[in-house]
Amino acid sequence: MSVIDFECDTPTKEAVEDTIRLIKSGRGFDKEGYAQLMAPGWAAQIGMSLKEFNAAKATIGLTGLALKLCEKDMENAMSHADIIAMLDTAGVSHACIGNAGRRAANEDVARFAAEYPDRLIPWFRIWGDEGEAGVAKLDHGVRELGCRGFEISSYREERYINDPVYFPFLAKCVELDIPVRITAGVHLLSDRPYDYAHPKFLDELAIRFPTLRIVAGLGGWPWIGDLVAIAMRHPNLYIDIACRRVKQILAPGSGYEALLYYGTRVLQDKIIFGSGWGTSMIPLAQLVRETDSLPLSDSVRAKWMSGNAARVLGID
């Protein structure tokens, strides 16, 4: 069975360069909320113990540690051929790039995808505060660069999902006939309200743009019941489960019961696999194998793993 990865990290040299740019501009993930969860993995990557990592926070700060992490990432950067080999090993036929935590600039994403047009689906990102100039860049990104989707992470911009600043971008997505992926669920930036990405705000967008294909990224936790209910209301609203381990989804009391129940029934055409392997720091092939443990029939698993994504992306 072929697999489409709806959020595939590509930790190439270009991606590390863009991460450094974001950190230096104040828009990186060098924030305390992320450090609370990611510190053990970050420390191991830098070559520190957790105790040493926490002590270093008091001296060089999280930004300094994040830049050290980037130094290690640059040493271990994957080539374009390495990325394709990883997809082959995992049995992934297509991968969406440019919409993950580890991504390059839009132009670099598009150039990489153009090297492997039968494998890679490039997505476009831009900050909402760029306004009409940003909308023009999105148009150029799709028509000239070949990007095939638009990514919004509103919490990173200190905005709610339904902020009117995004309406012109969403209207442009309708015009271009491309999907939009909007991060939905609690975020880890502890310096701003926790509910910027509450899935309830997707309802307004689906009403305002009924023909727009909207993918709620990252599964909506802990408001999964809300997201499932909203997805039932709107034919063009989908849910991806990127950055979620199968063992988390299956754990009793984890909150994913509604997604599993309705995702095998009325929403079986709405659930989409995404790995987010760079965020979880688990090999892509392992994350794909873990999906064998999901309590899905063969027909439903085929939809979750590739069929639903293919329909959203317009892949024959």
XYZ file of N, CA, C and O in Angstrom, residues 115-197:
332
model
N 12.832 19.061 -8.398
C 13.772 17.993 -8.732
C 13.094 16.627 -8.734
O 13.527 15.714 -9.436
N 12.020 16.493 -7.923
C 11.322 15.216 -7.782
C 9.810 15.455 -7.866
O 9.083 15.242 -6.894
N 9.328 15.899 -9.010
C 7.919 16.298 -9.111
C 6.935 15.155 -8.907
O 5.765 15.408 -8.590
N 7.383 13.919 -9.066
C 6.501 12.781 -8.854
C 6.468 12.328 -7.405
O 5.726 11.398 -7.067
N 7.276 12.968 -6.548
C 7.366 12.523 -5.151
C 7.019 13.623 -4.144
O 6.485 13.325 -3.068
N 7.349 14.872 -4.464
C 7.276 15.937 -3.471
C 6.196 16.955 -3.801
O 6.065 17.394 -4.952
N 5.444 17.344 -2.786
C 4.357 18.321 -2.911
C 4.754 19.560 -2.104
O 4.719 19.550 -0.869
N 5.142 20.657 -2.763
C 5.602 21.837 -2.022
C 4.450 22.706 -1.517
O 3.460 22.939 -2.214
N 4.594 23.180 -0.275
C 3.619 24.084 0.339
C 4.247 25.453 0.535
O 5.474 25.591 0.608
N 3.391 26.448 0.657
C 3.815 27.845 0.766
C 3.435 28.379 2.141
O 2.346 28.115 2.650
N 4.334 29.148 2.735
C 4.061 29.819 4.008
C 4.406 31.286 3.890
O 5.367 31.657 3.207
N 3.630 32.102 4.565
C 3.946 33.527 4.644
C 3.201 34.086 5.847
O 2.180 33.540 6.275
N 3.709 35.145 6.410
C 3.078 35.735 7.577
C 1.853 36.555 7.156
O 1.885 37.290 6.166
N 0.799 36.456 7.949
C -0.442 37.160 7.626
C -0.296 38.659 7.591
O -1.037 39.348 6.873
N 0.670 39.193 8.354
C 0.804 40.654 8.404
C 1.399 41.244 7.133
O 1.520 42.460 7.007
N 1.743 40.400 6.157
C 2.231 40.929 4.878
C 1.088 41.412 3.988
O 1.319 42.011 2.943
N -0.142 41.115 4.382
C -1.297 41.682 3.705
C -1.368 41.372 2.218
O -1.048 40.277 1.781
N -1.794 42.370 1.432
C -1.978 42.158 -0.005
C -0.673 41.797 -0.707
O -0.668 41.039 -1.681
N 0.436 42.325 -0.214
C 1.726 41.945 -0.790
C 1.981 40.460 -0.562
O 2.520 39.765 -1.431
N 1.561 39.971 0.594
C 1.704 38.557 0.882
C 0.805 37.706 0.004
O 1.191 36.616 -0.433
N -0.402 38.193 -0.251
C -1.317 37.477 -1.145
C -0.720 37.375 -2.538
O -0.804 36.337 -3.201
N -0.100 38.459 -2.984
C 0.562 38.444 -4.301
C 1.708 37.436 -4.318
O 1.930 36.747 -5.319
N 2.442 37.332 -3.205
C 3.525 36.359 -3.123
C 2.975 34.933 -3.164
O 3.588 34.042 -3.772
N 1.841 34.707 -2.492
C 1.204 33.395 -2.541
C 0.815 33.058 -3.976
O 1.052 31.933 -4.449
N 0.239 34.006 -4.681
C -0.139 33.788 -6.072
C 1.083 33.415 -6.912
O 1.048 32.468 -7.708
N 2.172 34.140 -6.713
C 3.419 33.846 -7.426
C 3.956 32.474 -7.041
O 4.435 31.712 -7.907
N 3.871 32.157 -5.747
C 4.368 30.869 -5.276
C 3.669 29.696 -5.918
O 4.290 28.659 -6.188
N 2.367 29.851 -6.179
C 1.599 28.770 -6.798
C 1.781 28.776 -8.306
O 2.123 27.748 -8.915
N 1.579 29.926 -8.926
C 1.597 29.984 -10.395
C 3.000 29.852 -10.982
O 3.160 29.248 -12.061
N 3.999 30.398 -10.292
C 5.350 30.414 -10.851
C 6.285 29.396 -10.200
O 7.105 28.792 -10.892
N 6.171 29.210 -8.889
C 7.073 28.290 -8.206
C 6.541 26.860 -8.159
O 7.310 25.928 -7.925
N 5.222 26.717 -8.337
C 4.643 25.381 -8.343
C 4.179 24.869 -6.998
O 3.939 23.664 -6.839
N 4.048 25.749 -5.995
C 3.539 25.314 -4.696
C 2.084 24.867 -4.830
O 1.335 25.396 -5.656
N 1.693 23.896 -4.010
C 0.381 23.265 -4.190
C -0.487 23.288 -2.944
O -1.502 22.598 -2.863
N -0.100 24.076 -1.960
C -0.895 24.223 -0.753
C -0.393 25.412 0.050
O 0.725 25.896 -0.157
N -1.225 25.903 0.983
C -0.897 27.062 1.803
C -1.008 26.674 3.268
O -1.985 26.057 3.685
N 0.000 27.010 4.043
C 0.101 26.626 5.452
C -0.075 27.834 6.362
O 0.524 28.885 6.146
N -0.935 27.672 7.403
C -1.137 28.718 8.405
C -0.902 28.125 9.793
O -1.507 27.109 10.149
N -0.030 28.753 10.569
C 0.129 28.434 11.989
C -0.130 29.738 12.740
O 0.801 30.489 13.066
N -1.393 30.008 13.014
C -1.788 31.329 13.517
C -1.173 31.649 14.875
O -0.868 32.811 15.167
N -0.979 30.633 15.706
C -0.446 30.896 17.042
C 0.950 31.490 16.988
O 1.354 32.251 17.876
N 1.713 31.145 15.924
C 3.061 31.697 15.791
C 3.016 33.197 15.518
O 3.987 33.913 15.763
N 1.872 33.662 14.995
C 1.707 35.080 14.694
C 0.912 35.805 15.764
O 0.549 36.963 15.587
N 0.625 35.100 16.877
C -0.206 35.647 17.954
C -1.567 36.082 17.430
O -2.068 37.169 17.728
N -2.168 35.173 16.644
C -3.498 35.405 16.083
C -4.361 34.168 16.284
O -3.852 33.055 16.413
N -5.666 34.388 16.254
C -6.598 33.271 16.244
C -6.769 32.766 14.809
O -6.528 33.506 13.839
N -7.179 31.522 14.697
C -7.358 30.903 13.389
C -8.256 31.735 12.478
O -8.017 31.834 11.274
N -9.293 32.334 13.063
C -10.279 33.068 12.255
C -9.993 34.561 12.167
O -10.893 35.358 11.853
N -8.767 34.969 12.401
C -8.410 36.377 12.277
C -8.673 36.838 10.840
O -8.252 36.192 9.879
N -9.366 37.964 10.669
C -9.671 38.441 9.310
C -8.459 38.679 8.427
O -8.592 38.733 7.202
N -7.268 38.809 9.031
C -6.069 39.020 8.221
C -5.858 37.866 7.243
O -5.258 38.049 6.173
N -6.388 36.685 7.582
C -6.197 35.520 6.712
C -7.232 35.421 5.588
O -7.039 34.646 4.654
N -8.309 36.185 5.670
C -9.386 36.021 4.688
C -8.917 36.238 3.249
O -9.282 35.455 2.358
N -8.124 37.277 2.954
C -7.664 37.439 1.561
C -6.806 36.270 1.082
O -6.859 35.896 -0.095
N -6.026 35.692 1.981
C -5.209 34.537 1.615
C -6.095 33.330 1.299
O -5.846 32.598 0.327
N -7.128 33.140 2.111
C -8.020 32.006 1.887
C -8.819 32.191 0.598
O -9.054 31.225 -0.138
N -9.224 33.412 0.323
C -9.916 33.676 -0.941
C -9.002 33.372 -2.132
O -9.441 32.838 -3.159
N -7.725 33.687 -1.986
C -6.766 33.385 -3.051
C -6.603 31.865 -3.210
O -6.484 31.369 -4.340
N -6.638 31.125 -2.119
C -6.567 29.663 -2.203
C -7.759 29.105 -2.978
O -7.609 28.168 -3.772
N -8.941 29.682 -2.758
C -10.131 29.258 -3.510
C -9.914 29.539 -4.997
O -10.170 28.690 -5.849
N -9.429 30.732 -5.305
C -9.184 31.108 -6.700
C -8.174 30.166 -7.360
O -8.352 29.757 -8.515
N -7.118 29.812 -6.617
C -6.055 28.960 -7.158
C -6.387 27.476 -7.076
O -5.646 26.651 -7.610
N -7.467 27.147 -6.381
C -7.896 25.759 -6.194
C -6.815 24.929 -5.500
O -6.465 23.830 -5.933
N -6.284 25.471 -4.406
C -5.316 24.741 -3.594
C -5.867 24.602 -2.175
O -6.662 25.431 -1.716
N -5.455 23.570 -1.447
C -5.912 23.415 -0.062
C -5.128 24.320 0.880
O -4.018 24.768 0.569
N -5.713 24.569 2.044
C -5.022 25.265 3.115
C -4.939 24.316 4.304
O -5.875 23.578 4.594
N -3.812 24.303 4.944
C -3.618 23.502 6.155
C -3.429 24.467 7.316
O -2.548 25.323 7.289
N -4.265 24.316 8.336
C -4.267 25.240 9.469
C -4.020 24.449 10.744
O -4.792 23.542 11.079
N -2.963 24.784 11.462
C -2.673 24.099 12.715
C -3.830 24.278 13.678
O -4.274 25.404 13.926
N -4.320 23.159 14.227
C -5.450 23.185 15.147
C -5.103 22.360 16.383
O -4.715 21.201 16.272
N -5.252 22.970 17.539
C -4.950 22.289 18.792
C -4.120 23.186 19.694
O -3.685 24.272 19.300
N -3.894 22.737 20.913
C -3.110 23.533 21.850
C -1.669 23.668 21.341
O -1.137 22.757 20.700
N -1.086 24.826 21.570
C 0.312 25.045 21.178
C 1.152 25.180 22.439
O 0.638 25.211 23.561
N 2.466 25.269 22.259
C 3.379 25.235 23.397
C 4.060 26.567 23.682
O 4.948 26.627 24.537
N 3.666 27.623 22.993
C 4.279 28.928 23.246
C 3.610 29.550 24.466
O 2.485 30.047 24.397
N 4.316 29.515 25.584
C 3.700 29.901 26.857
C 3.637 31.403 27.091
O 3.226 31.847 28.164
N 4.022 32.195 26.095
C 3.970 33.646 26.242
C 2.734 34.246 25.572
O 2.652 35.457 25.413
N 1.771 33.402 25.200
C 0.561 33.874 24.519
C -0.603 32.939 24.825
O -0.373 31.819 25.296
N -1.846 33.359 24.573
C -2.995 32.526 24.920
C -2.917 31.127 24.314
O -2.498 30.957 23.171
N -3.352 30.153 25.098
C -3.229 28.748 24.690
C -4.206 28.346 23.605
O -4.024 27.316 22.950
N -5.265 29.125 23.394
C -6.331 28.688 22.490
C -6.329 29.409 21.141
O -7.340 29.414 20.431
N -5.201 29.998 20.740
C -5.140 30.658 19.428
C -5.544 29.694 18.308
O -6.109 30.115 17.299
N -5.211 28.405 18.468
C -5.481 27.426 17.406
C -6.619 26.489 17.782
O -6.653 25.334 17.341
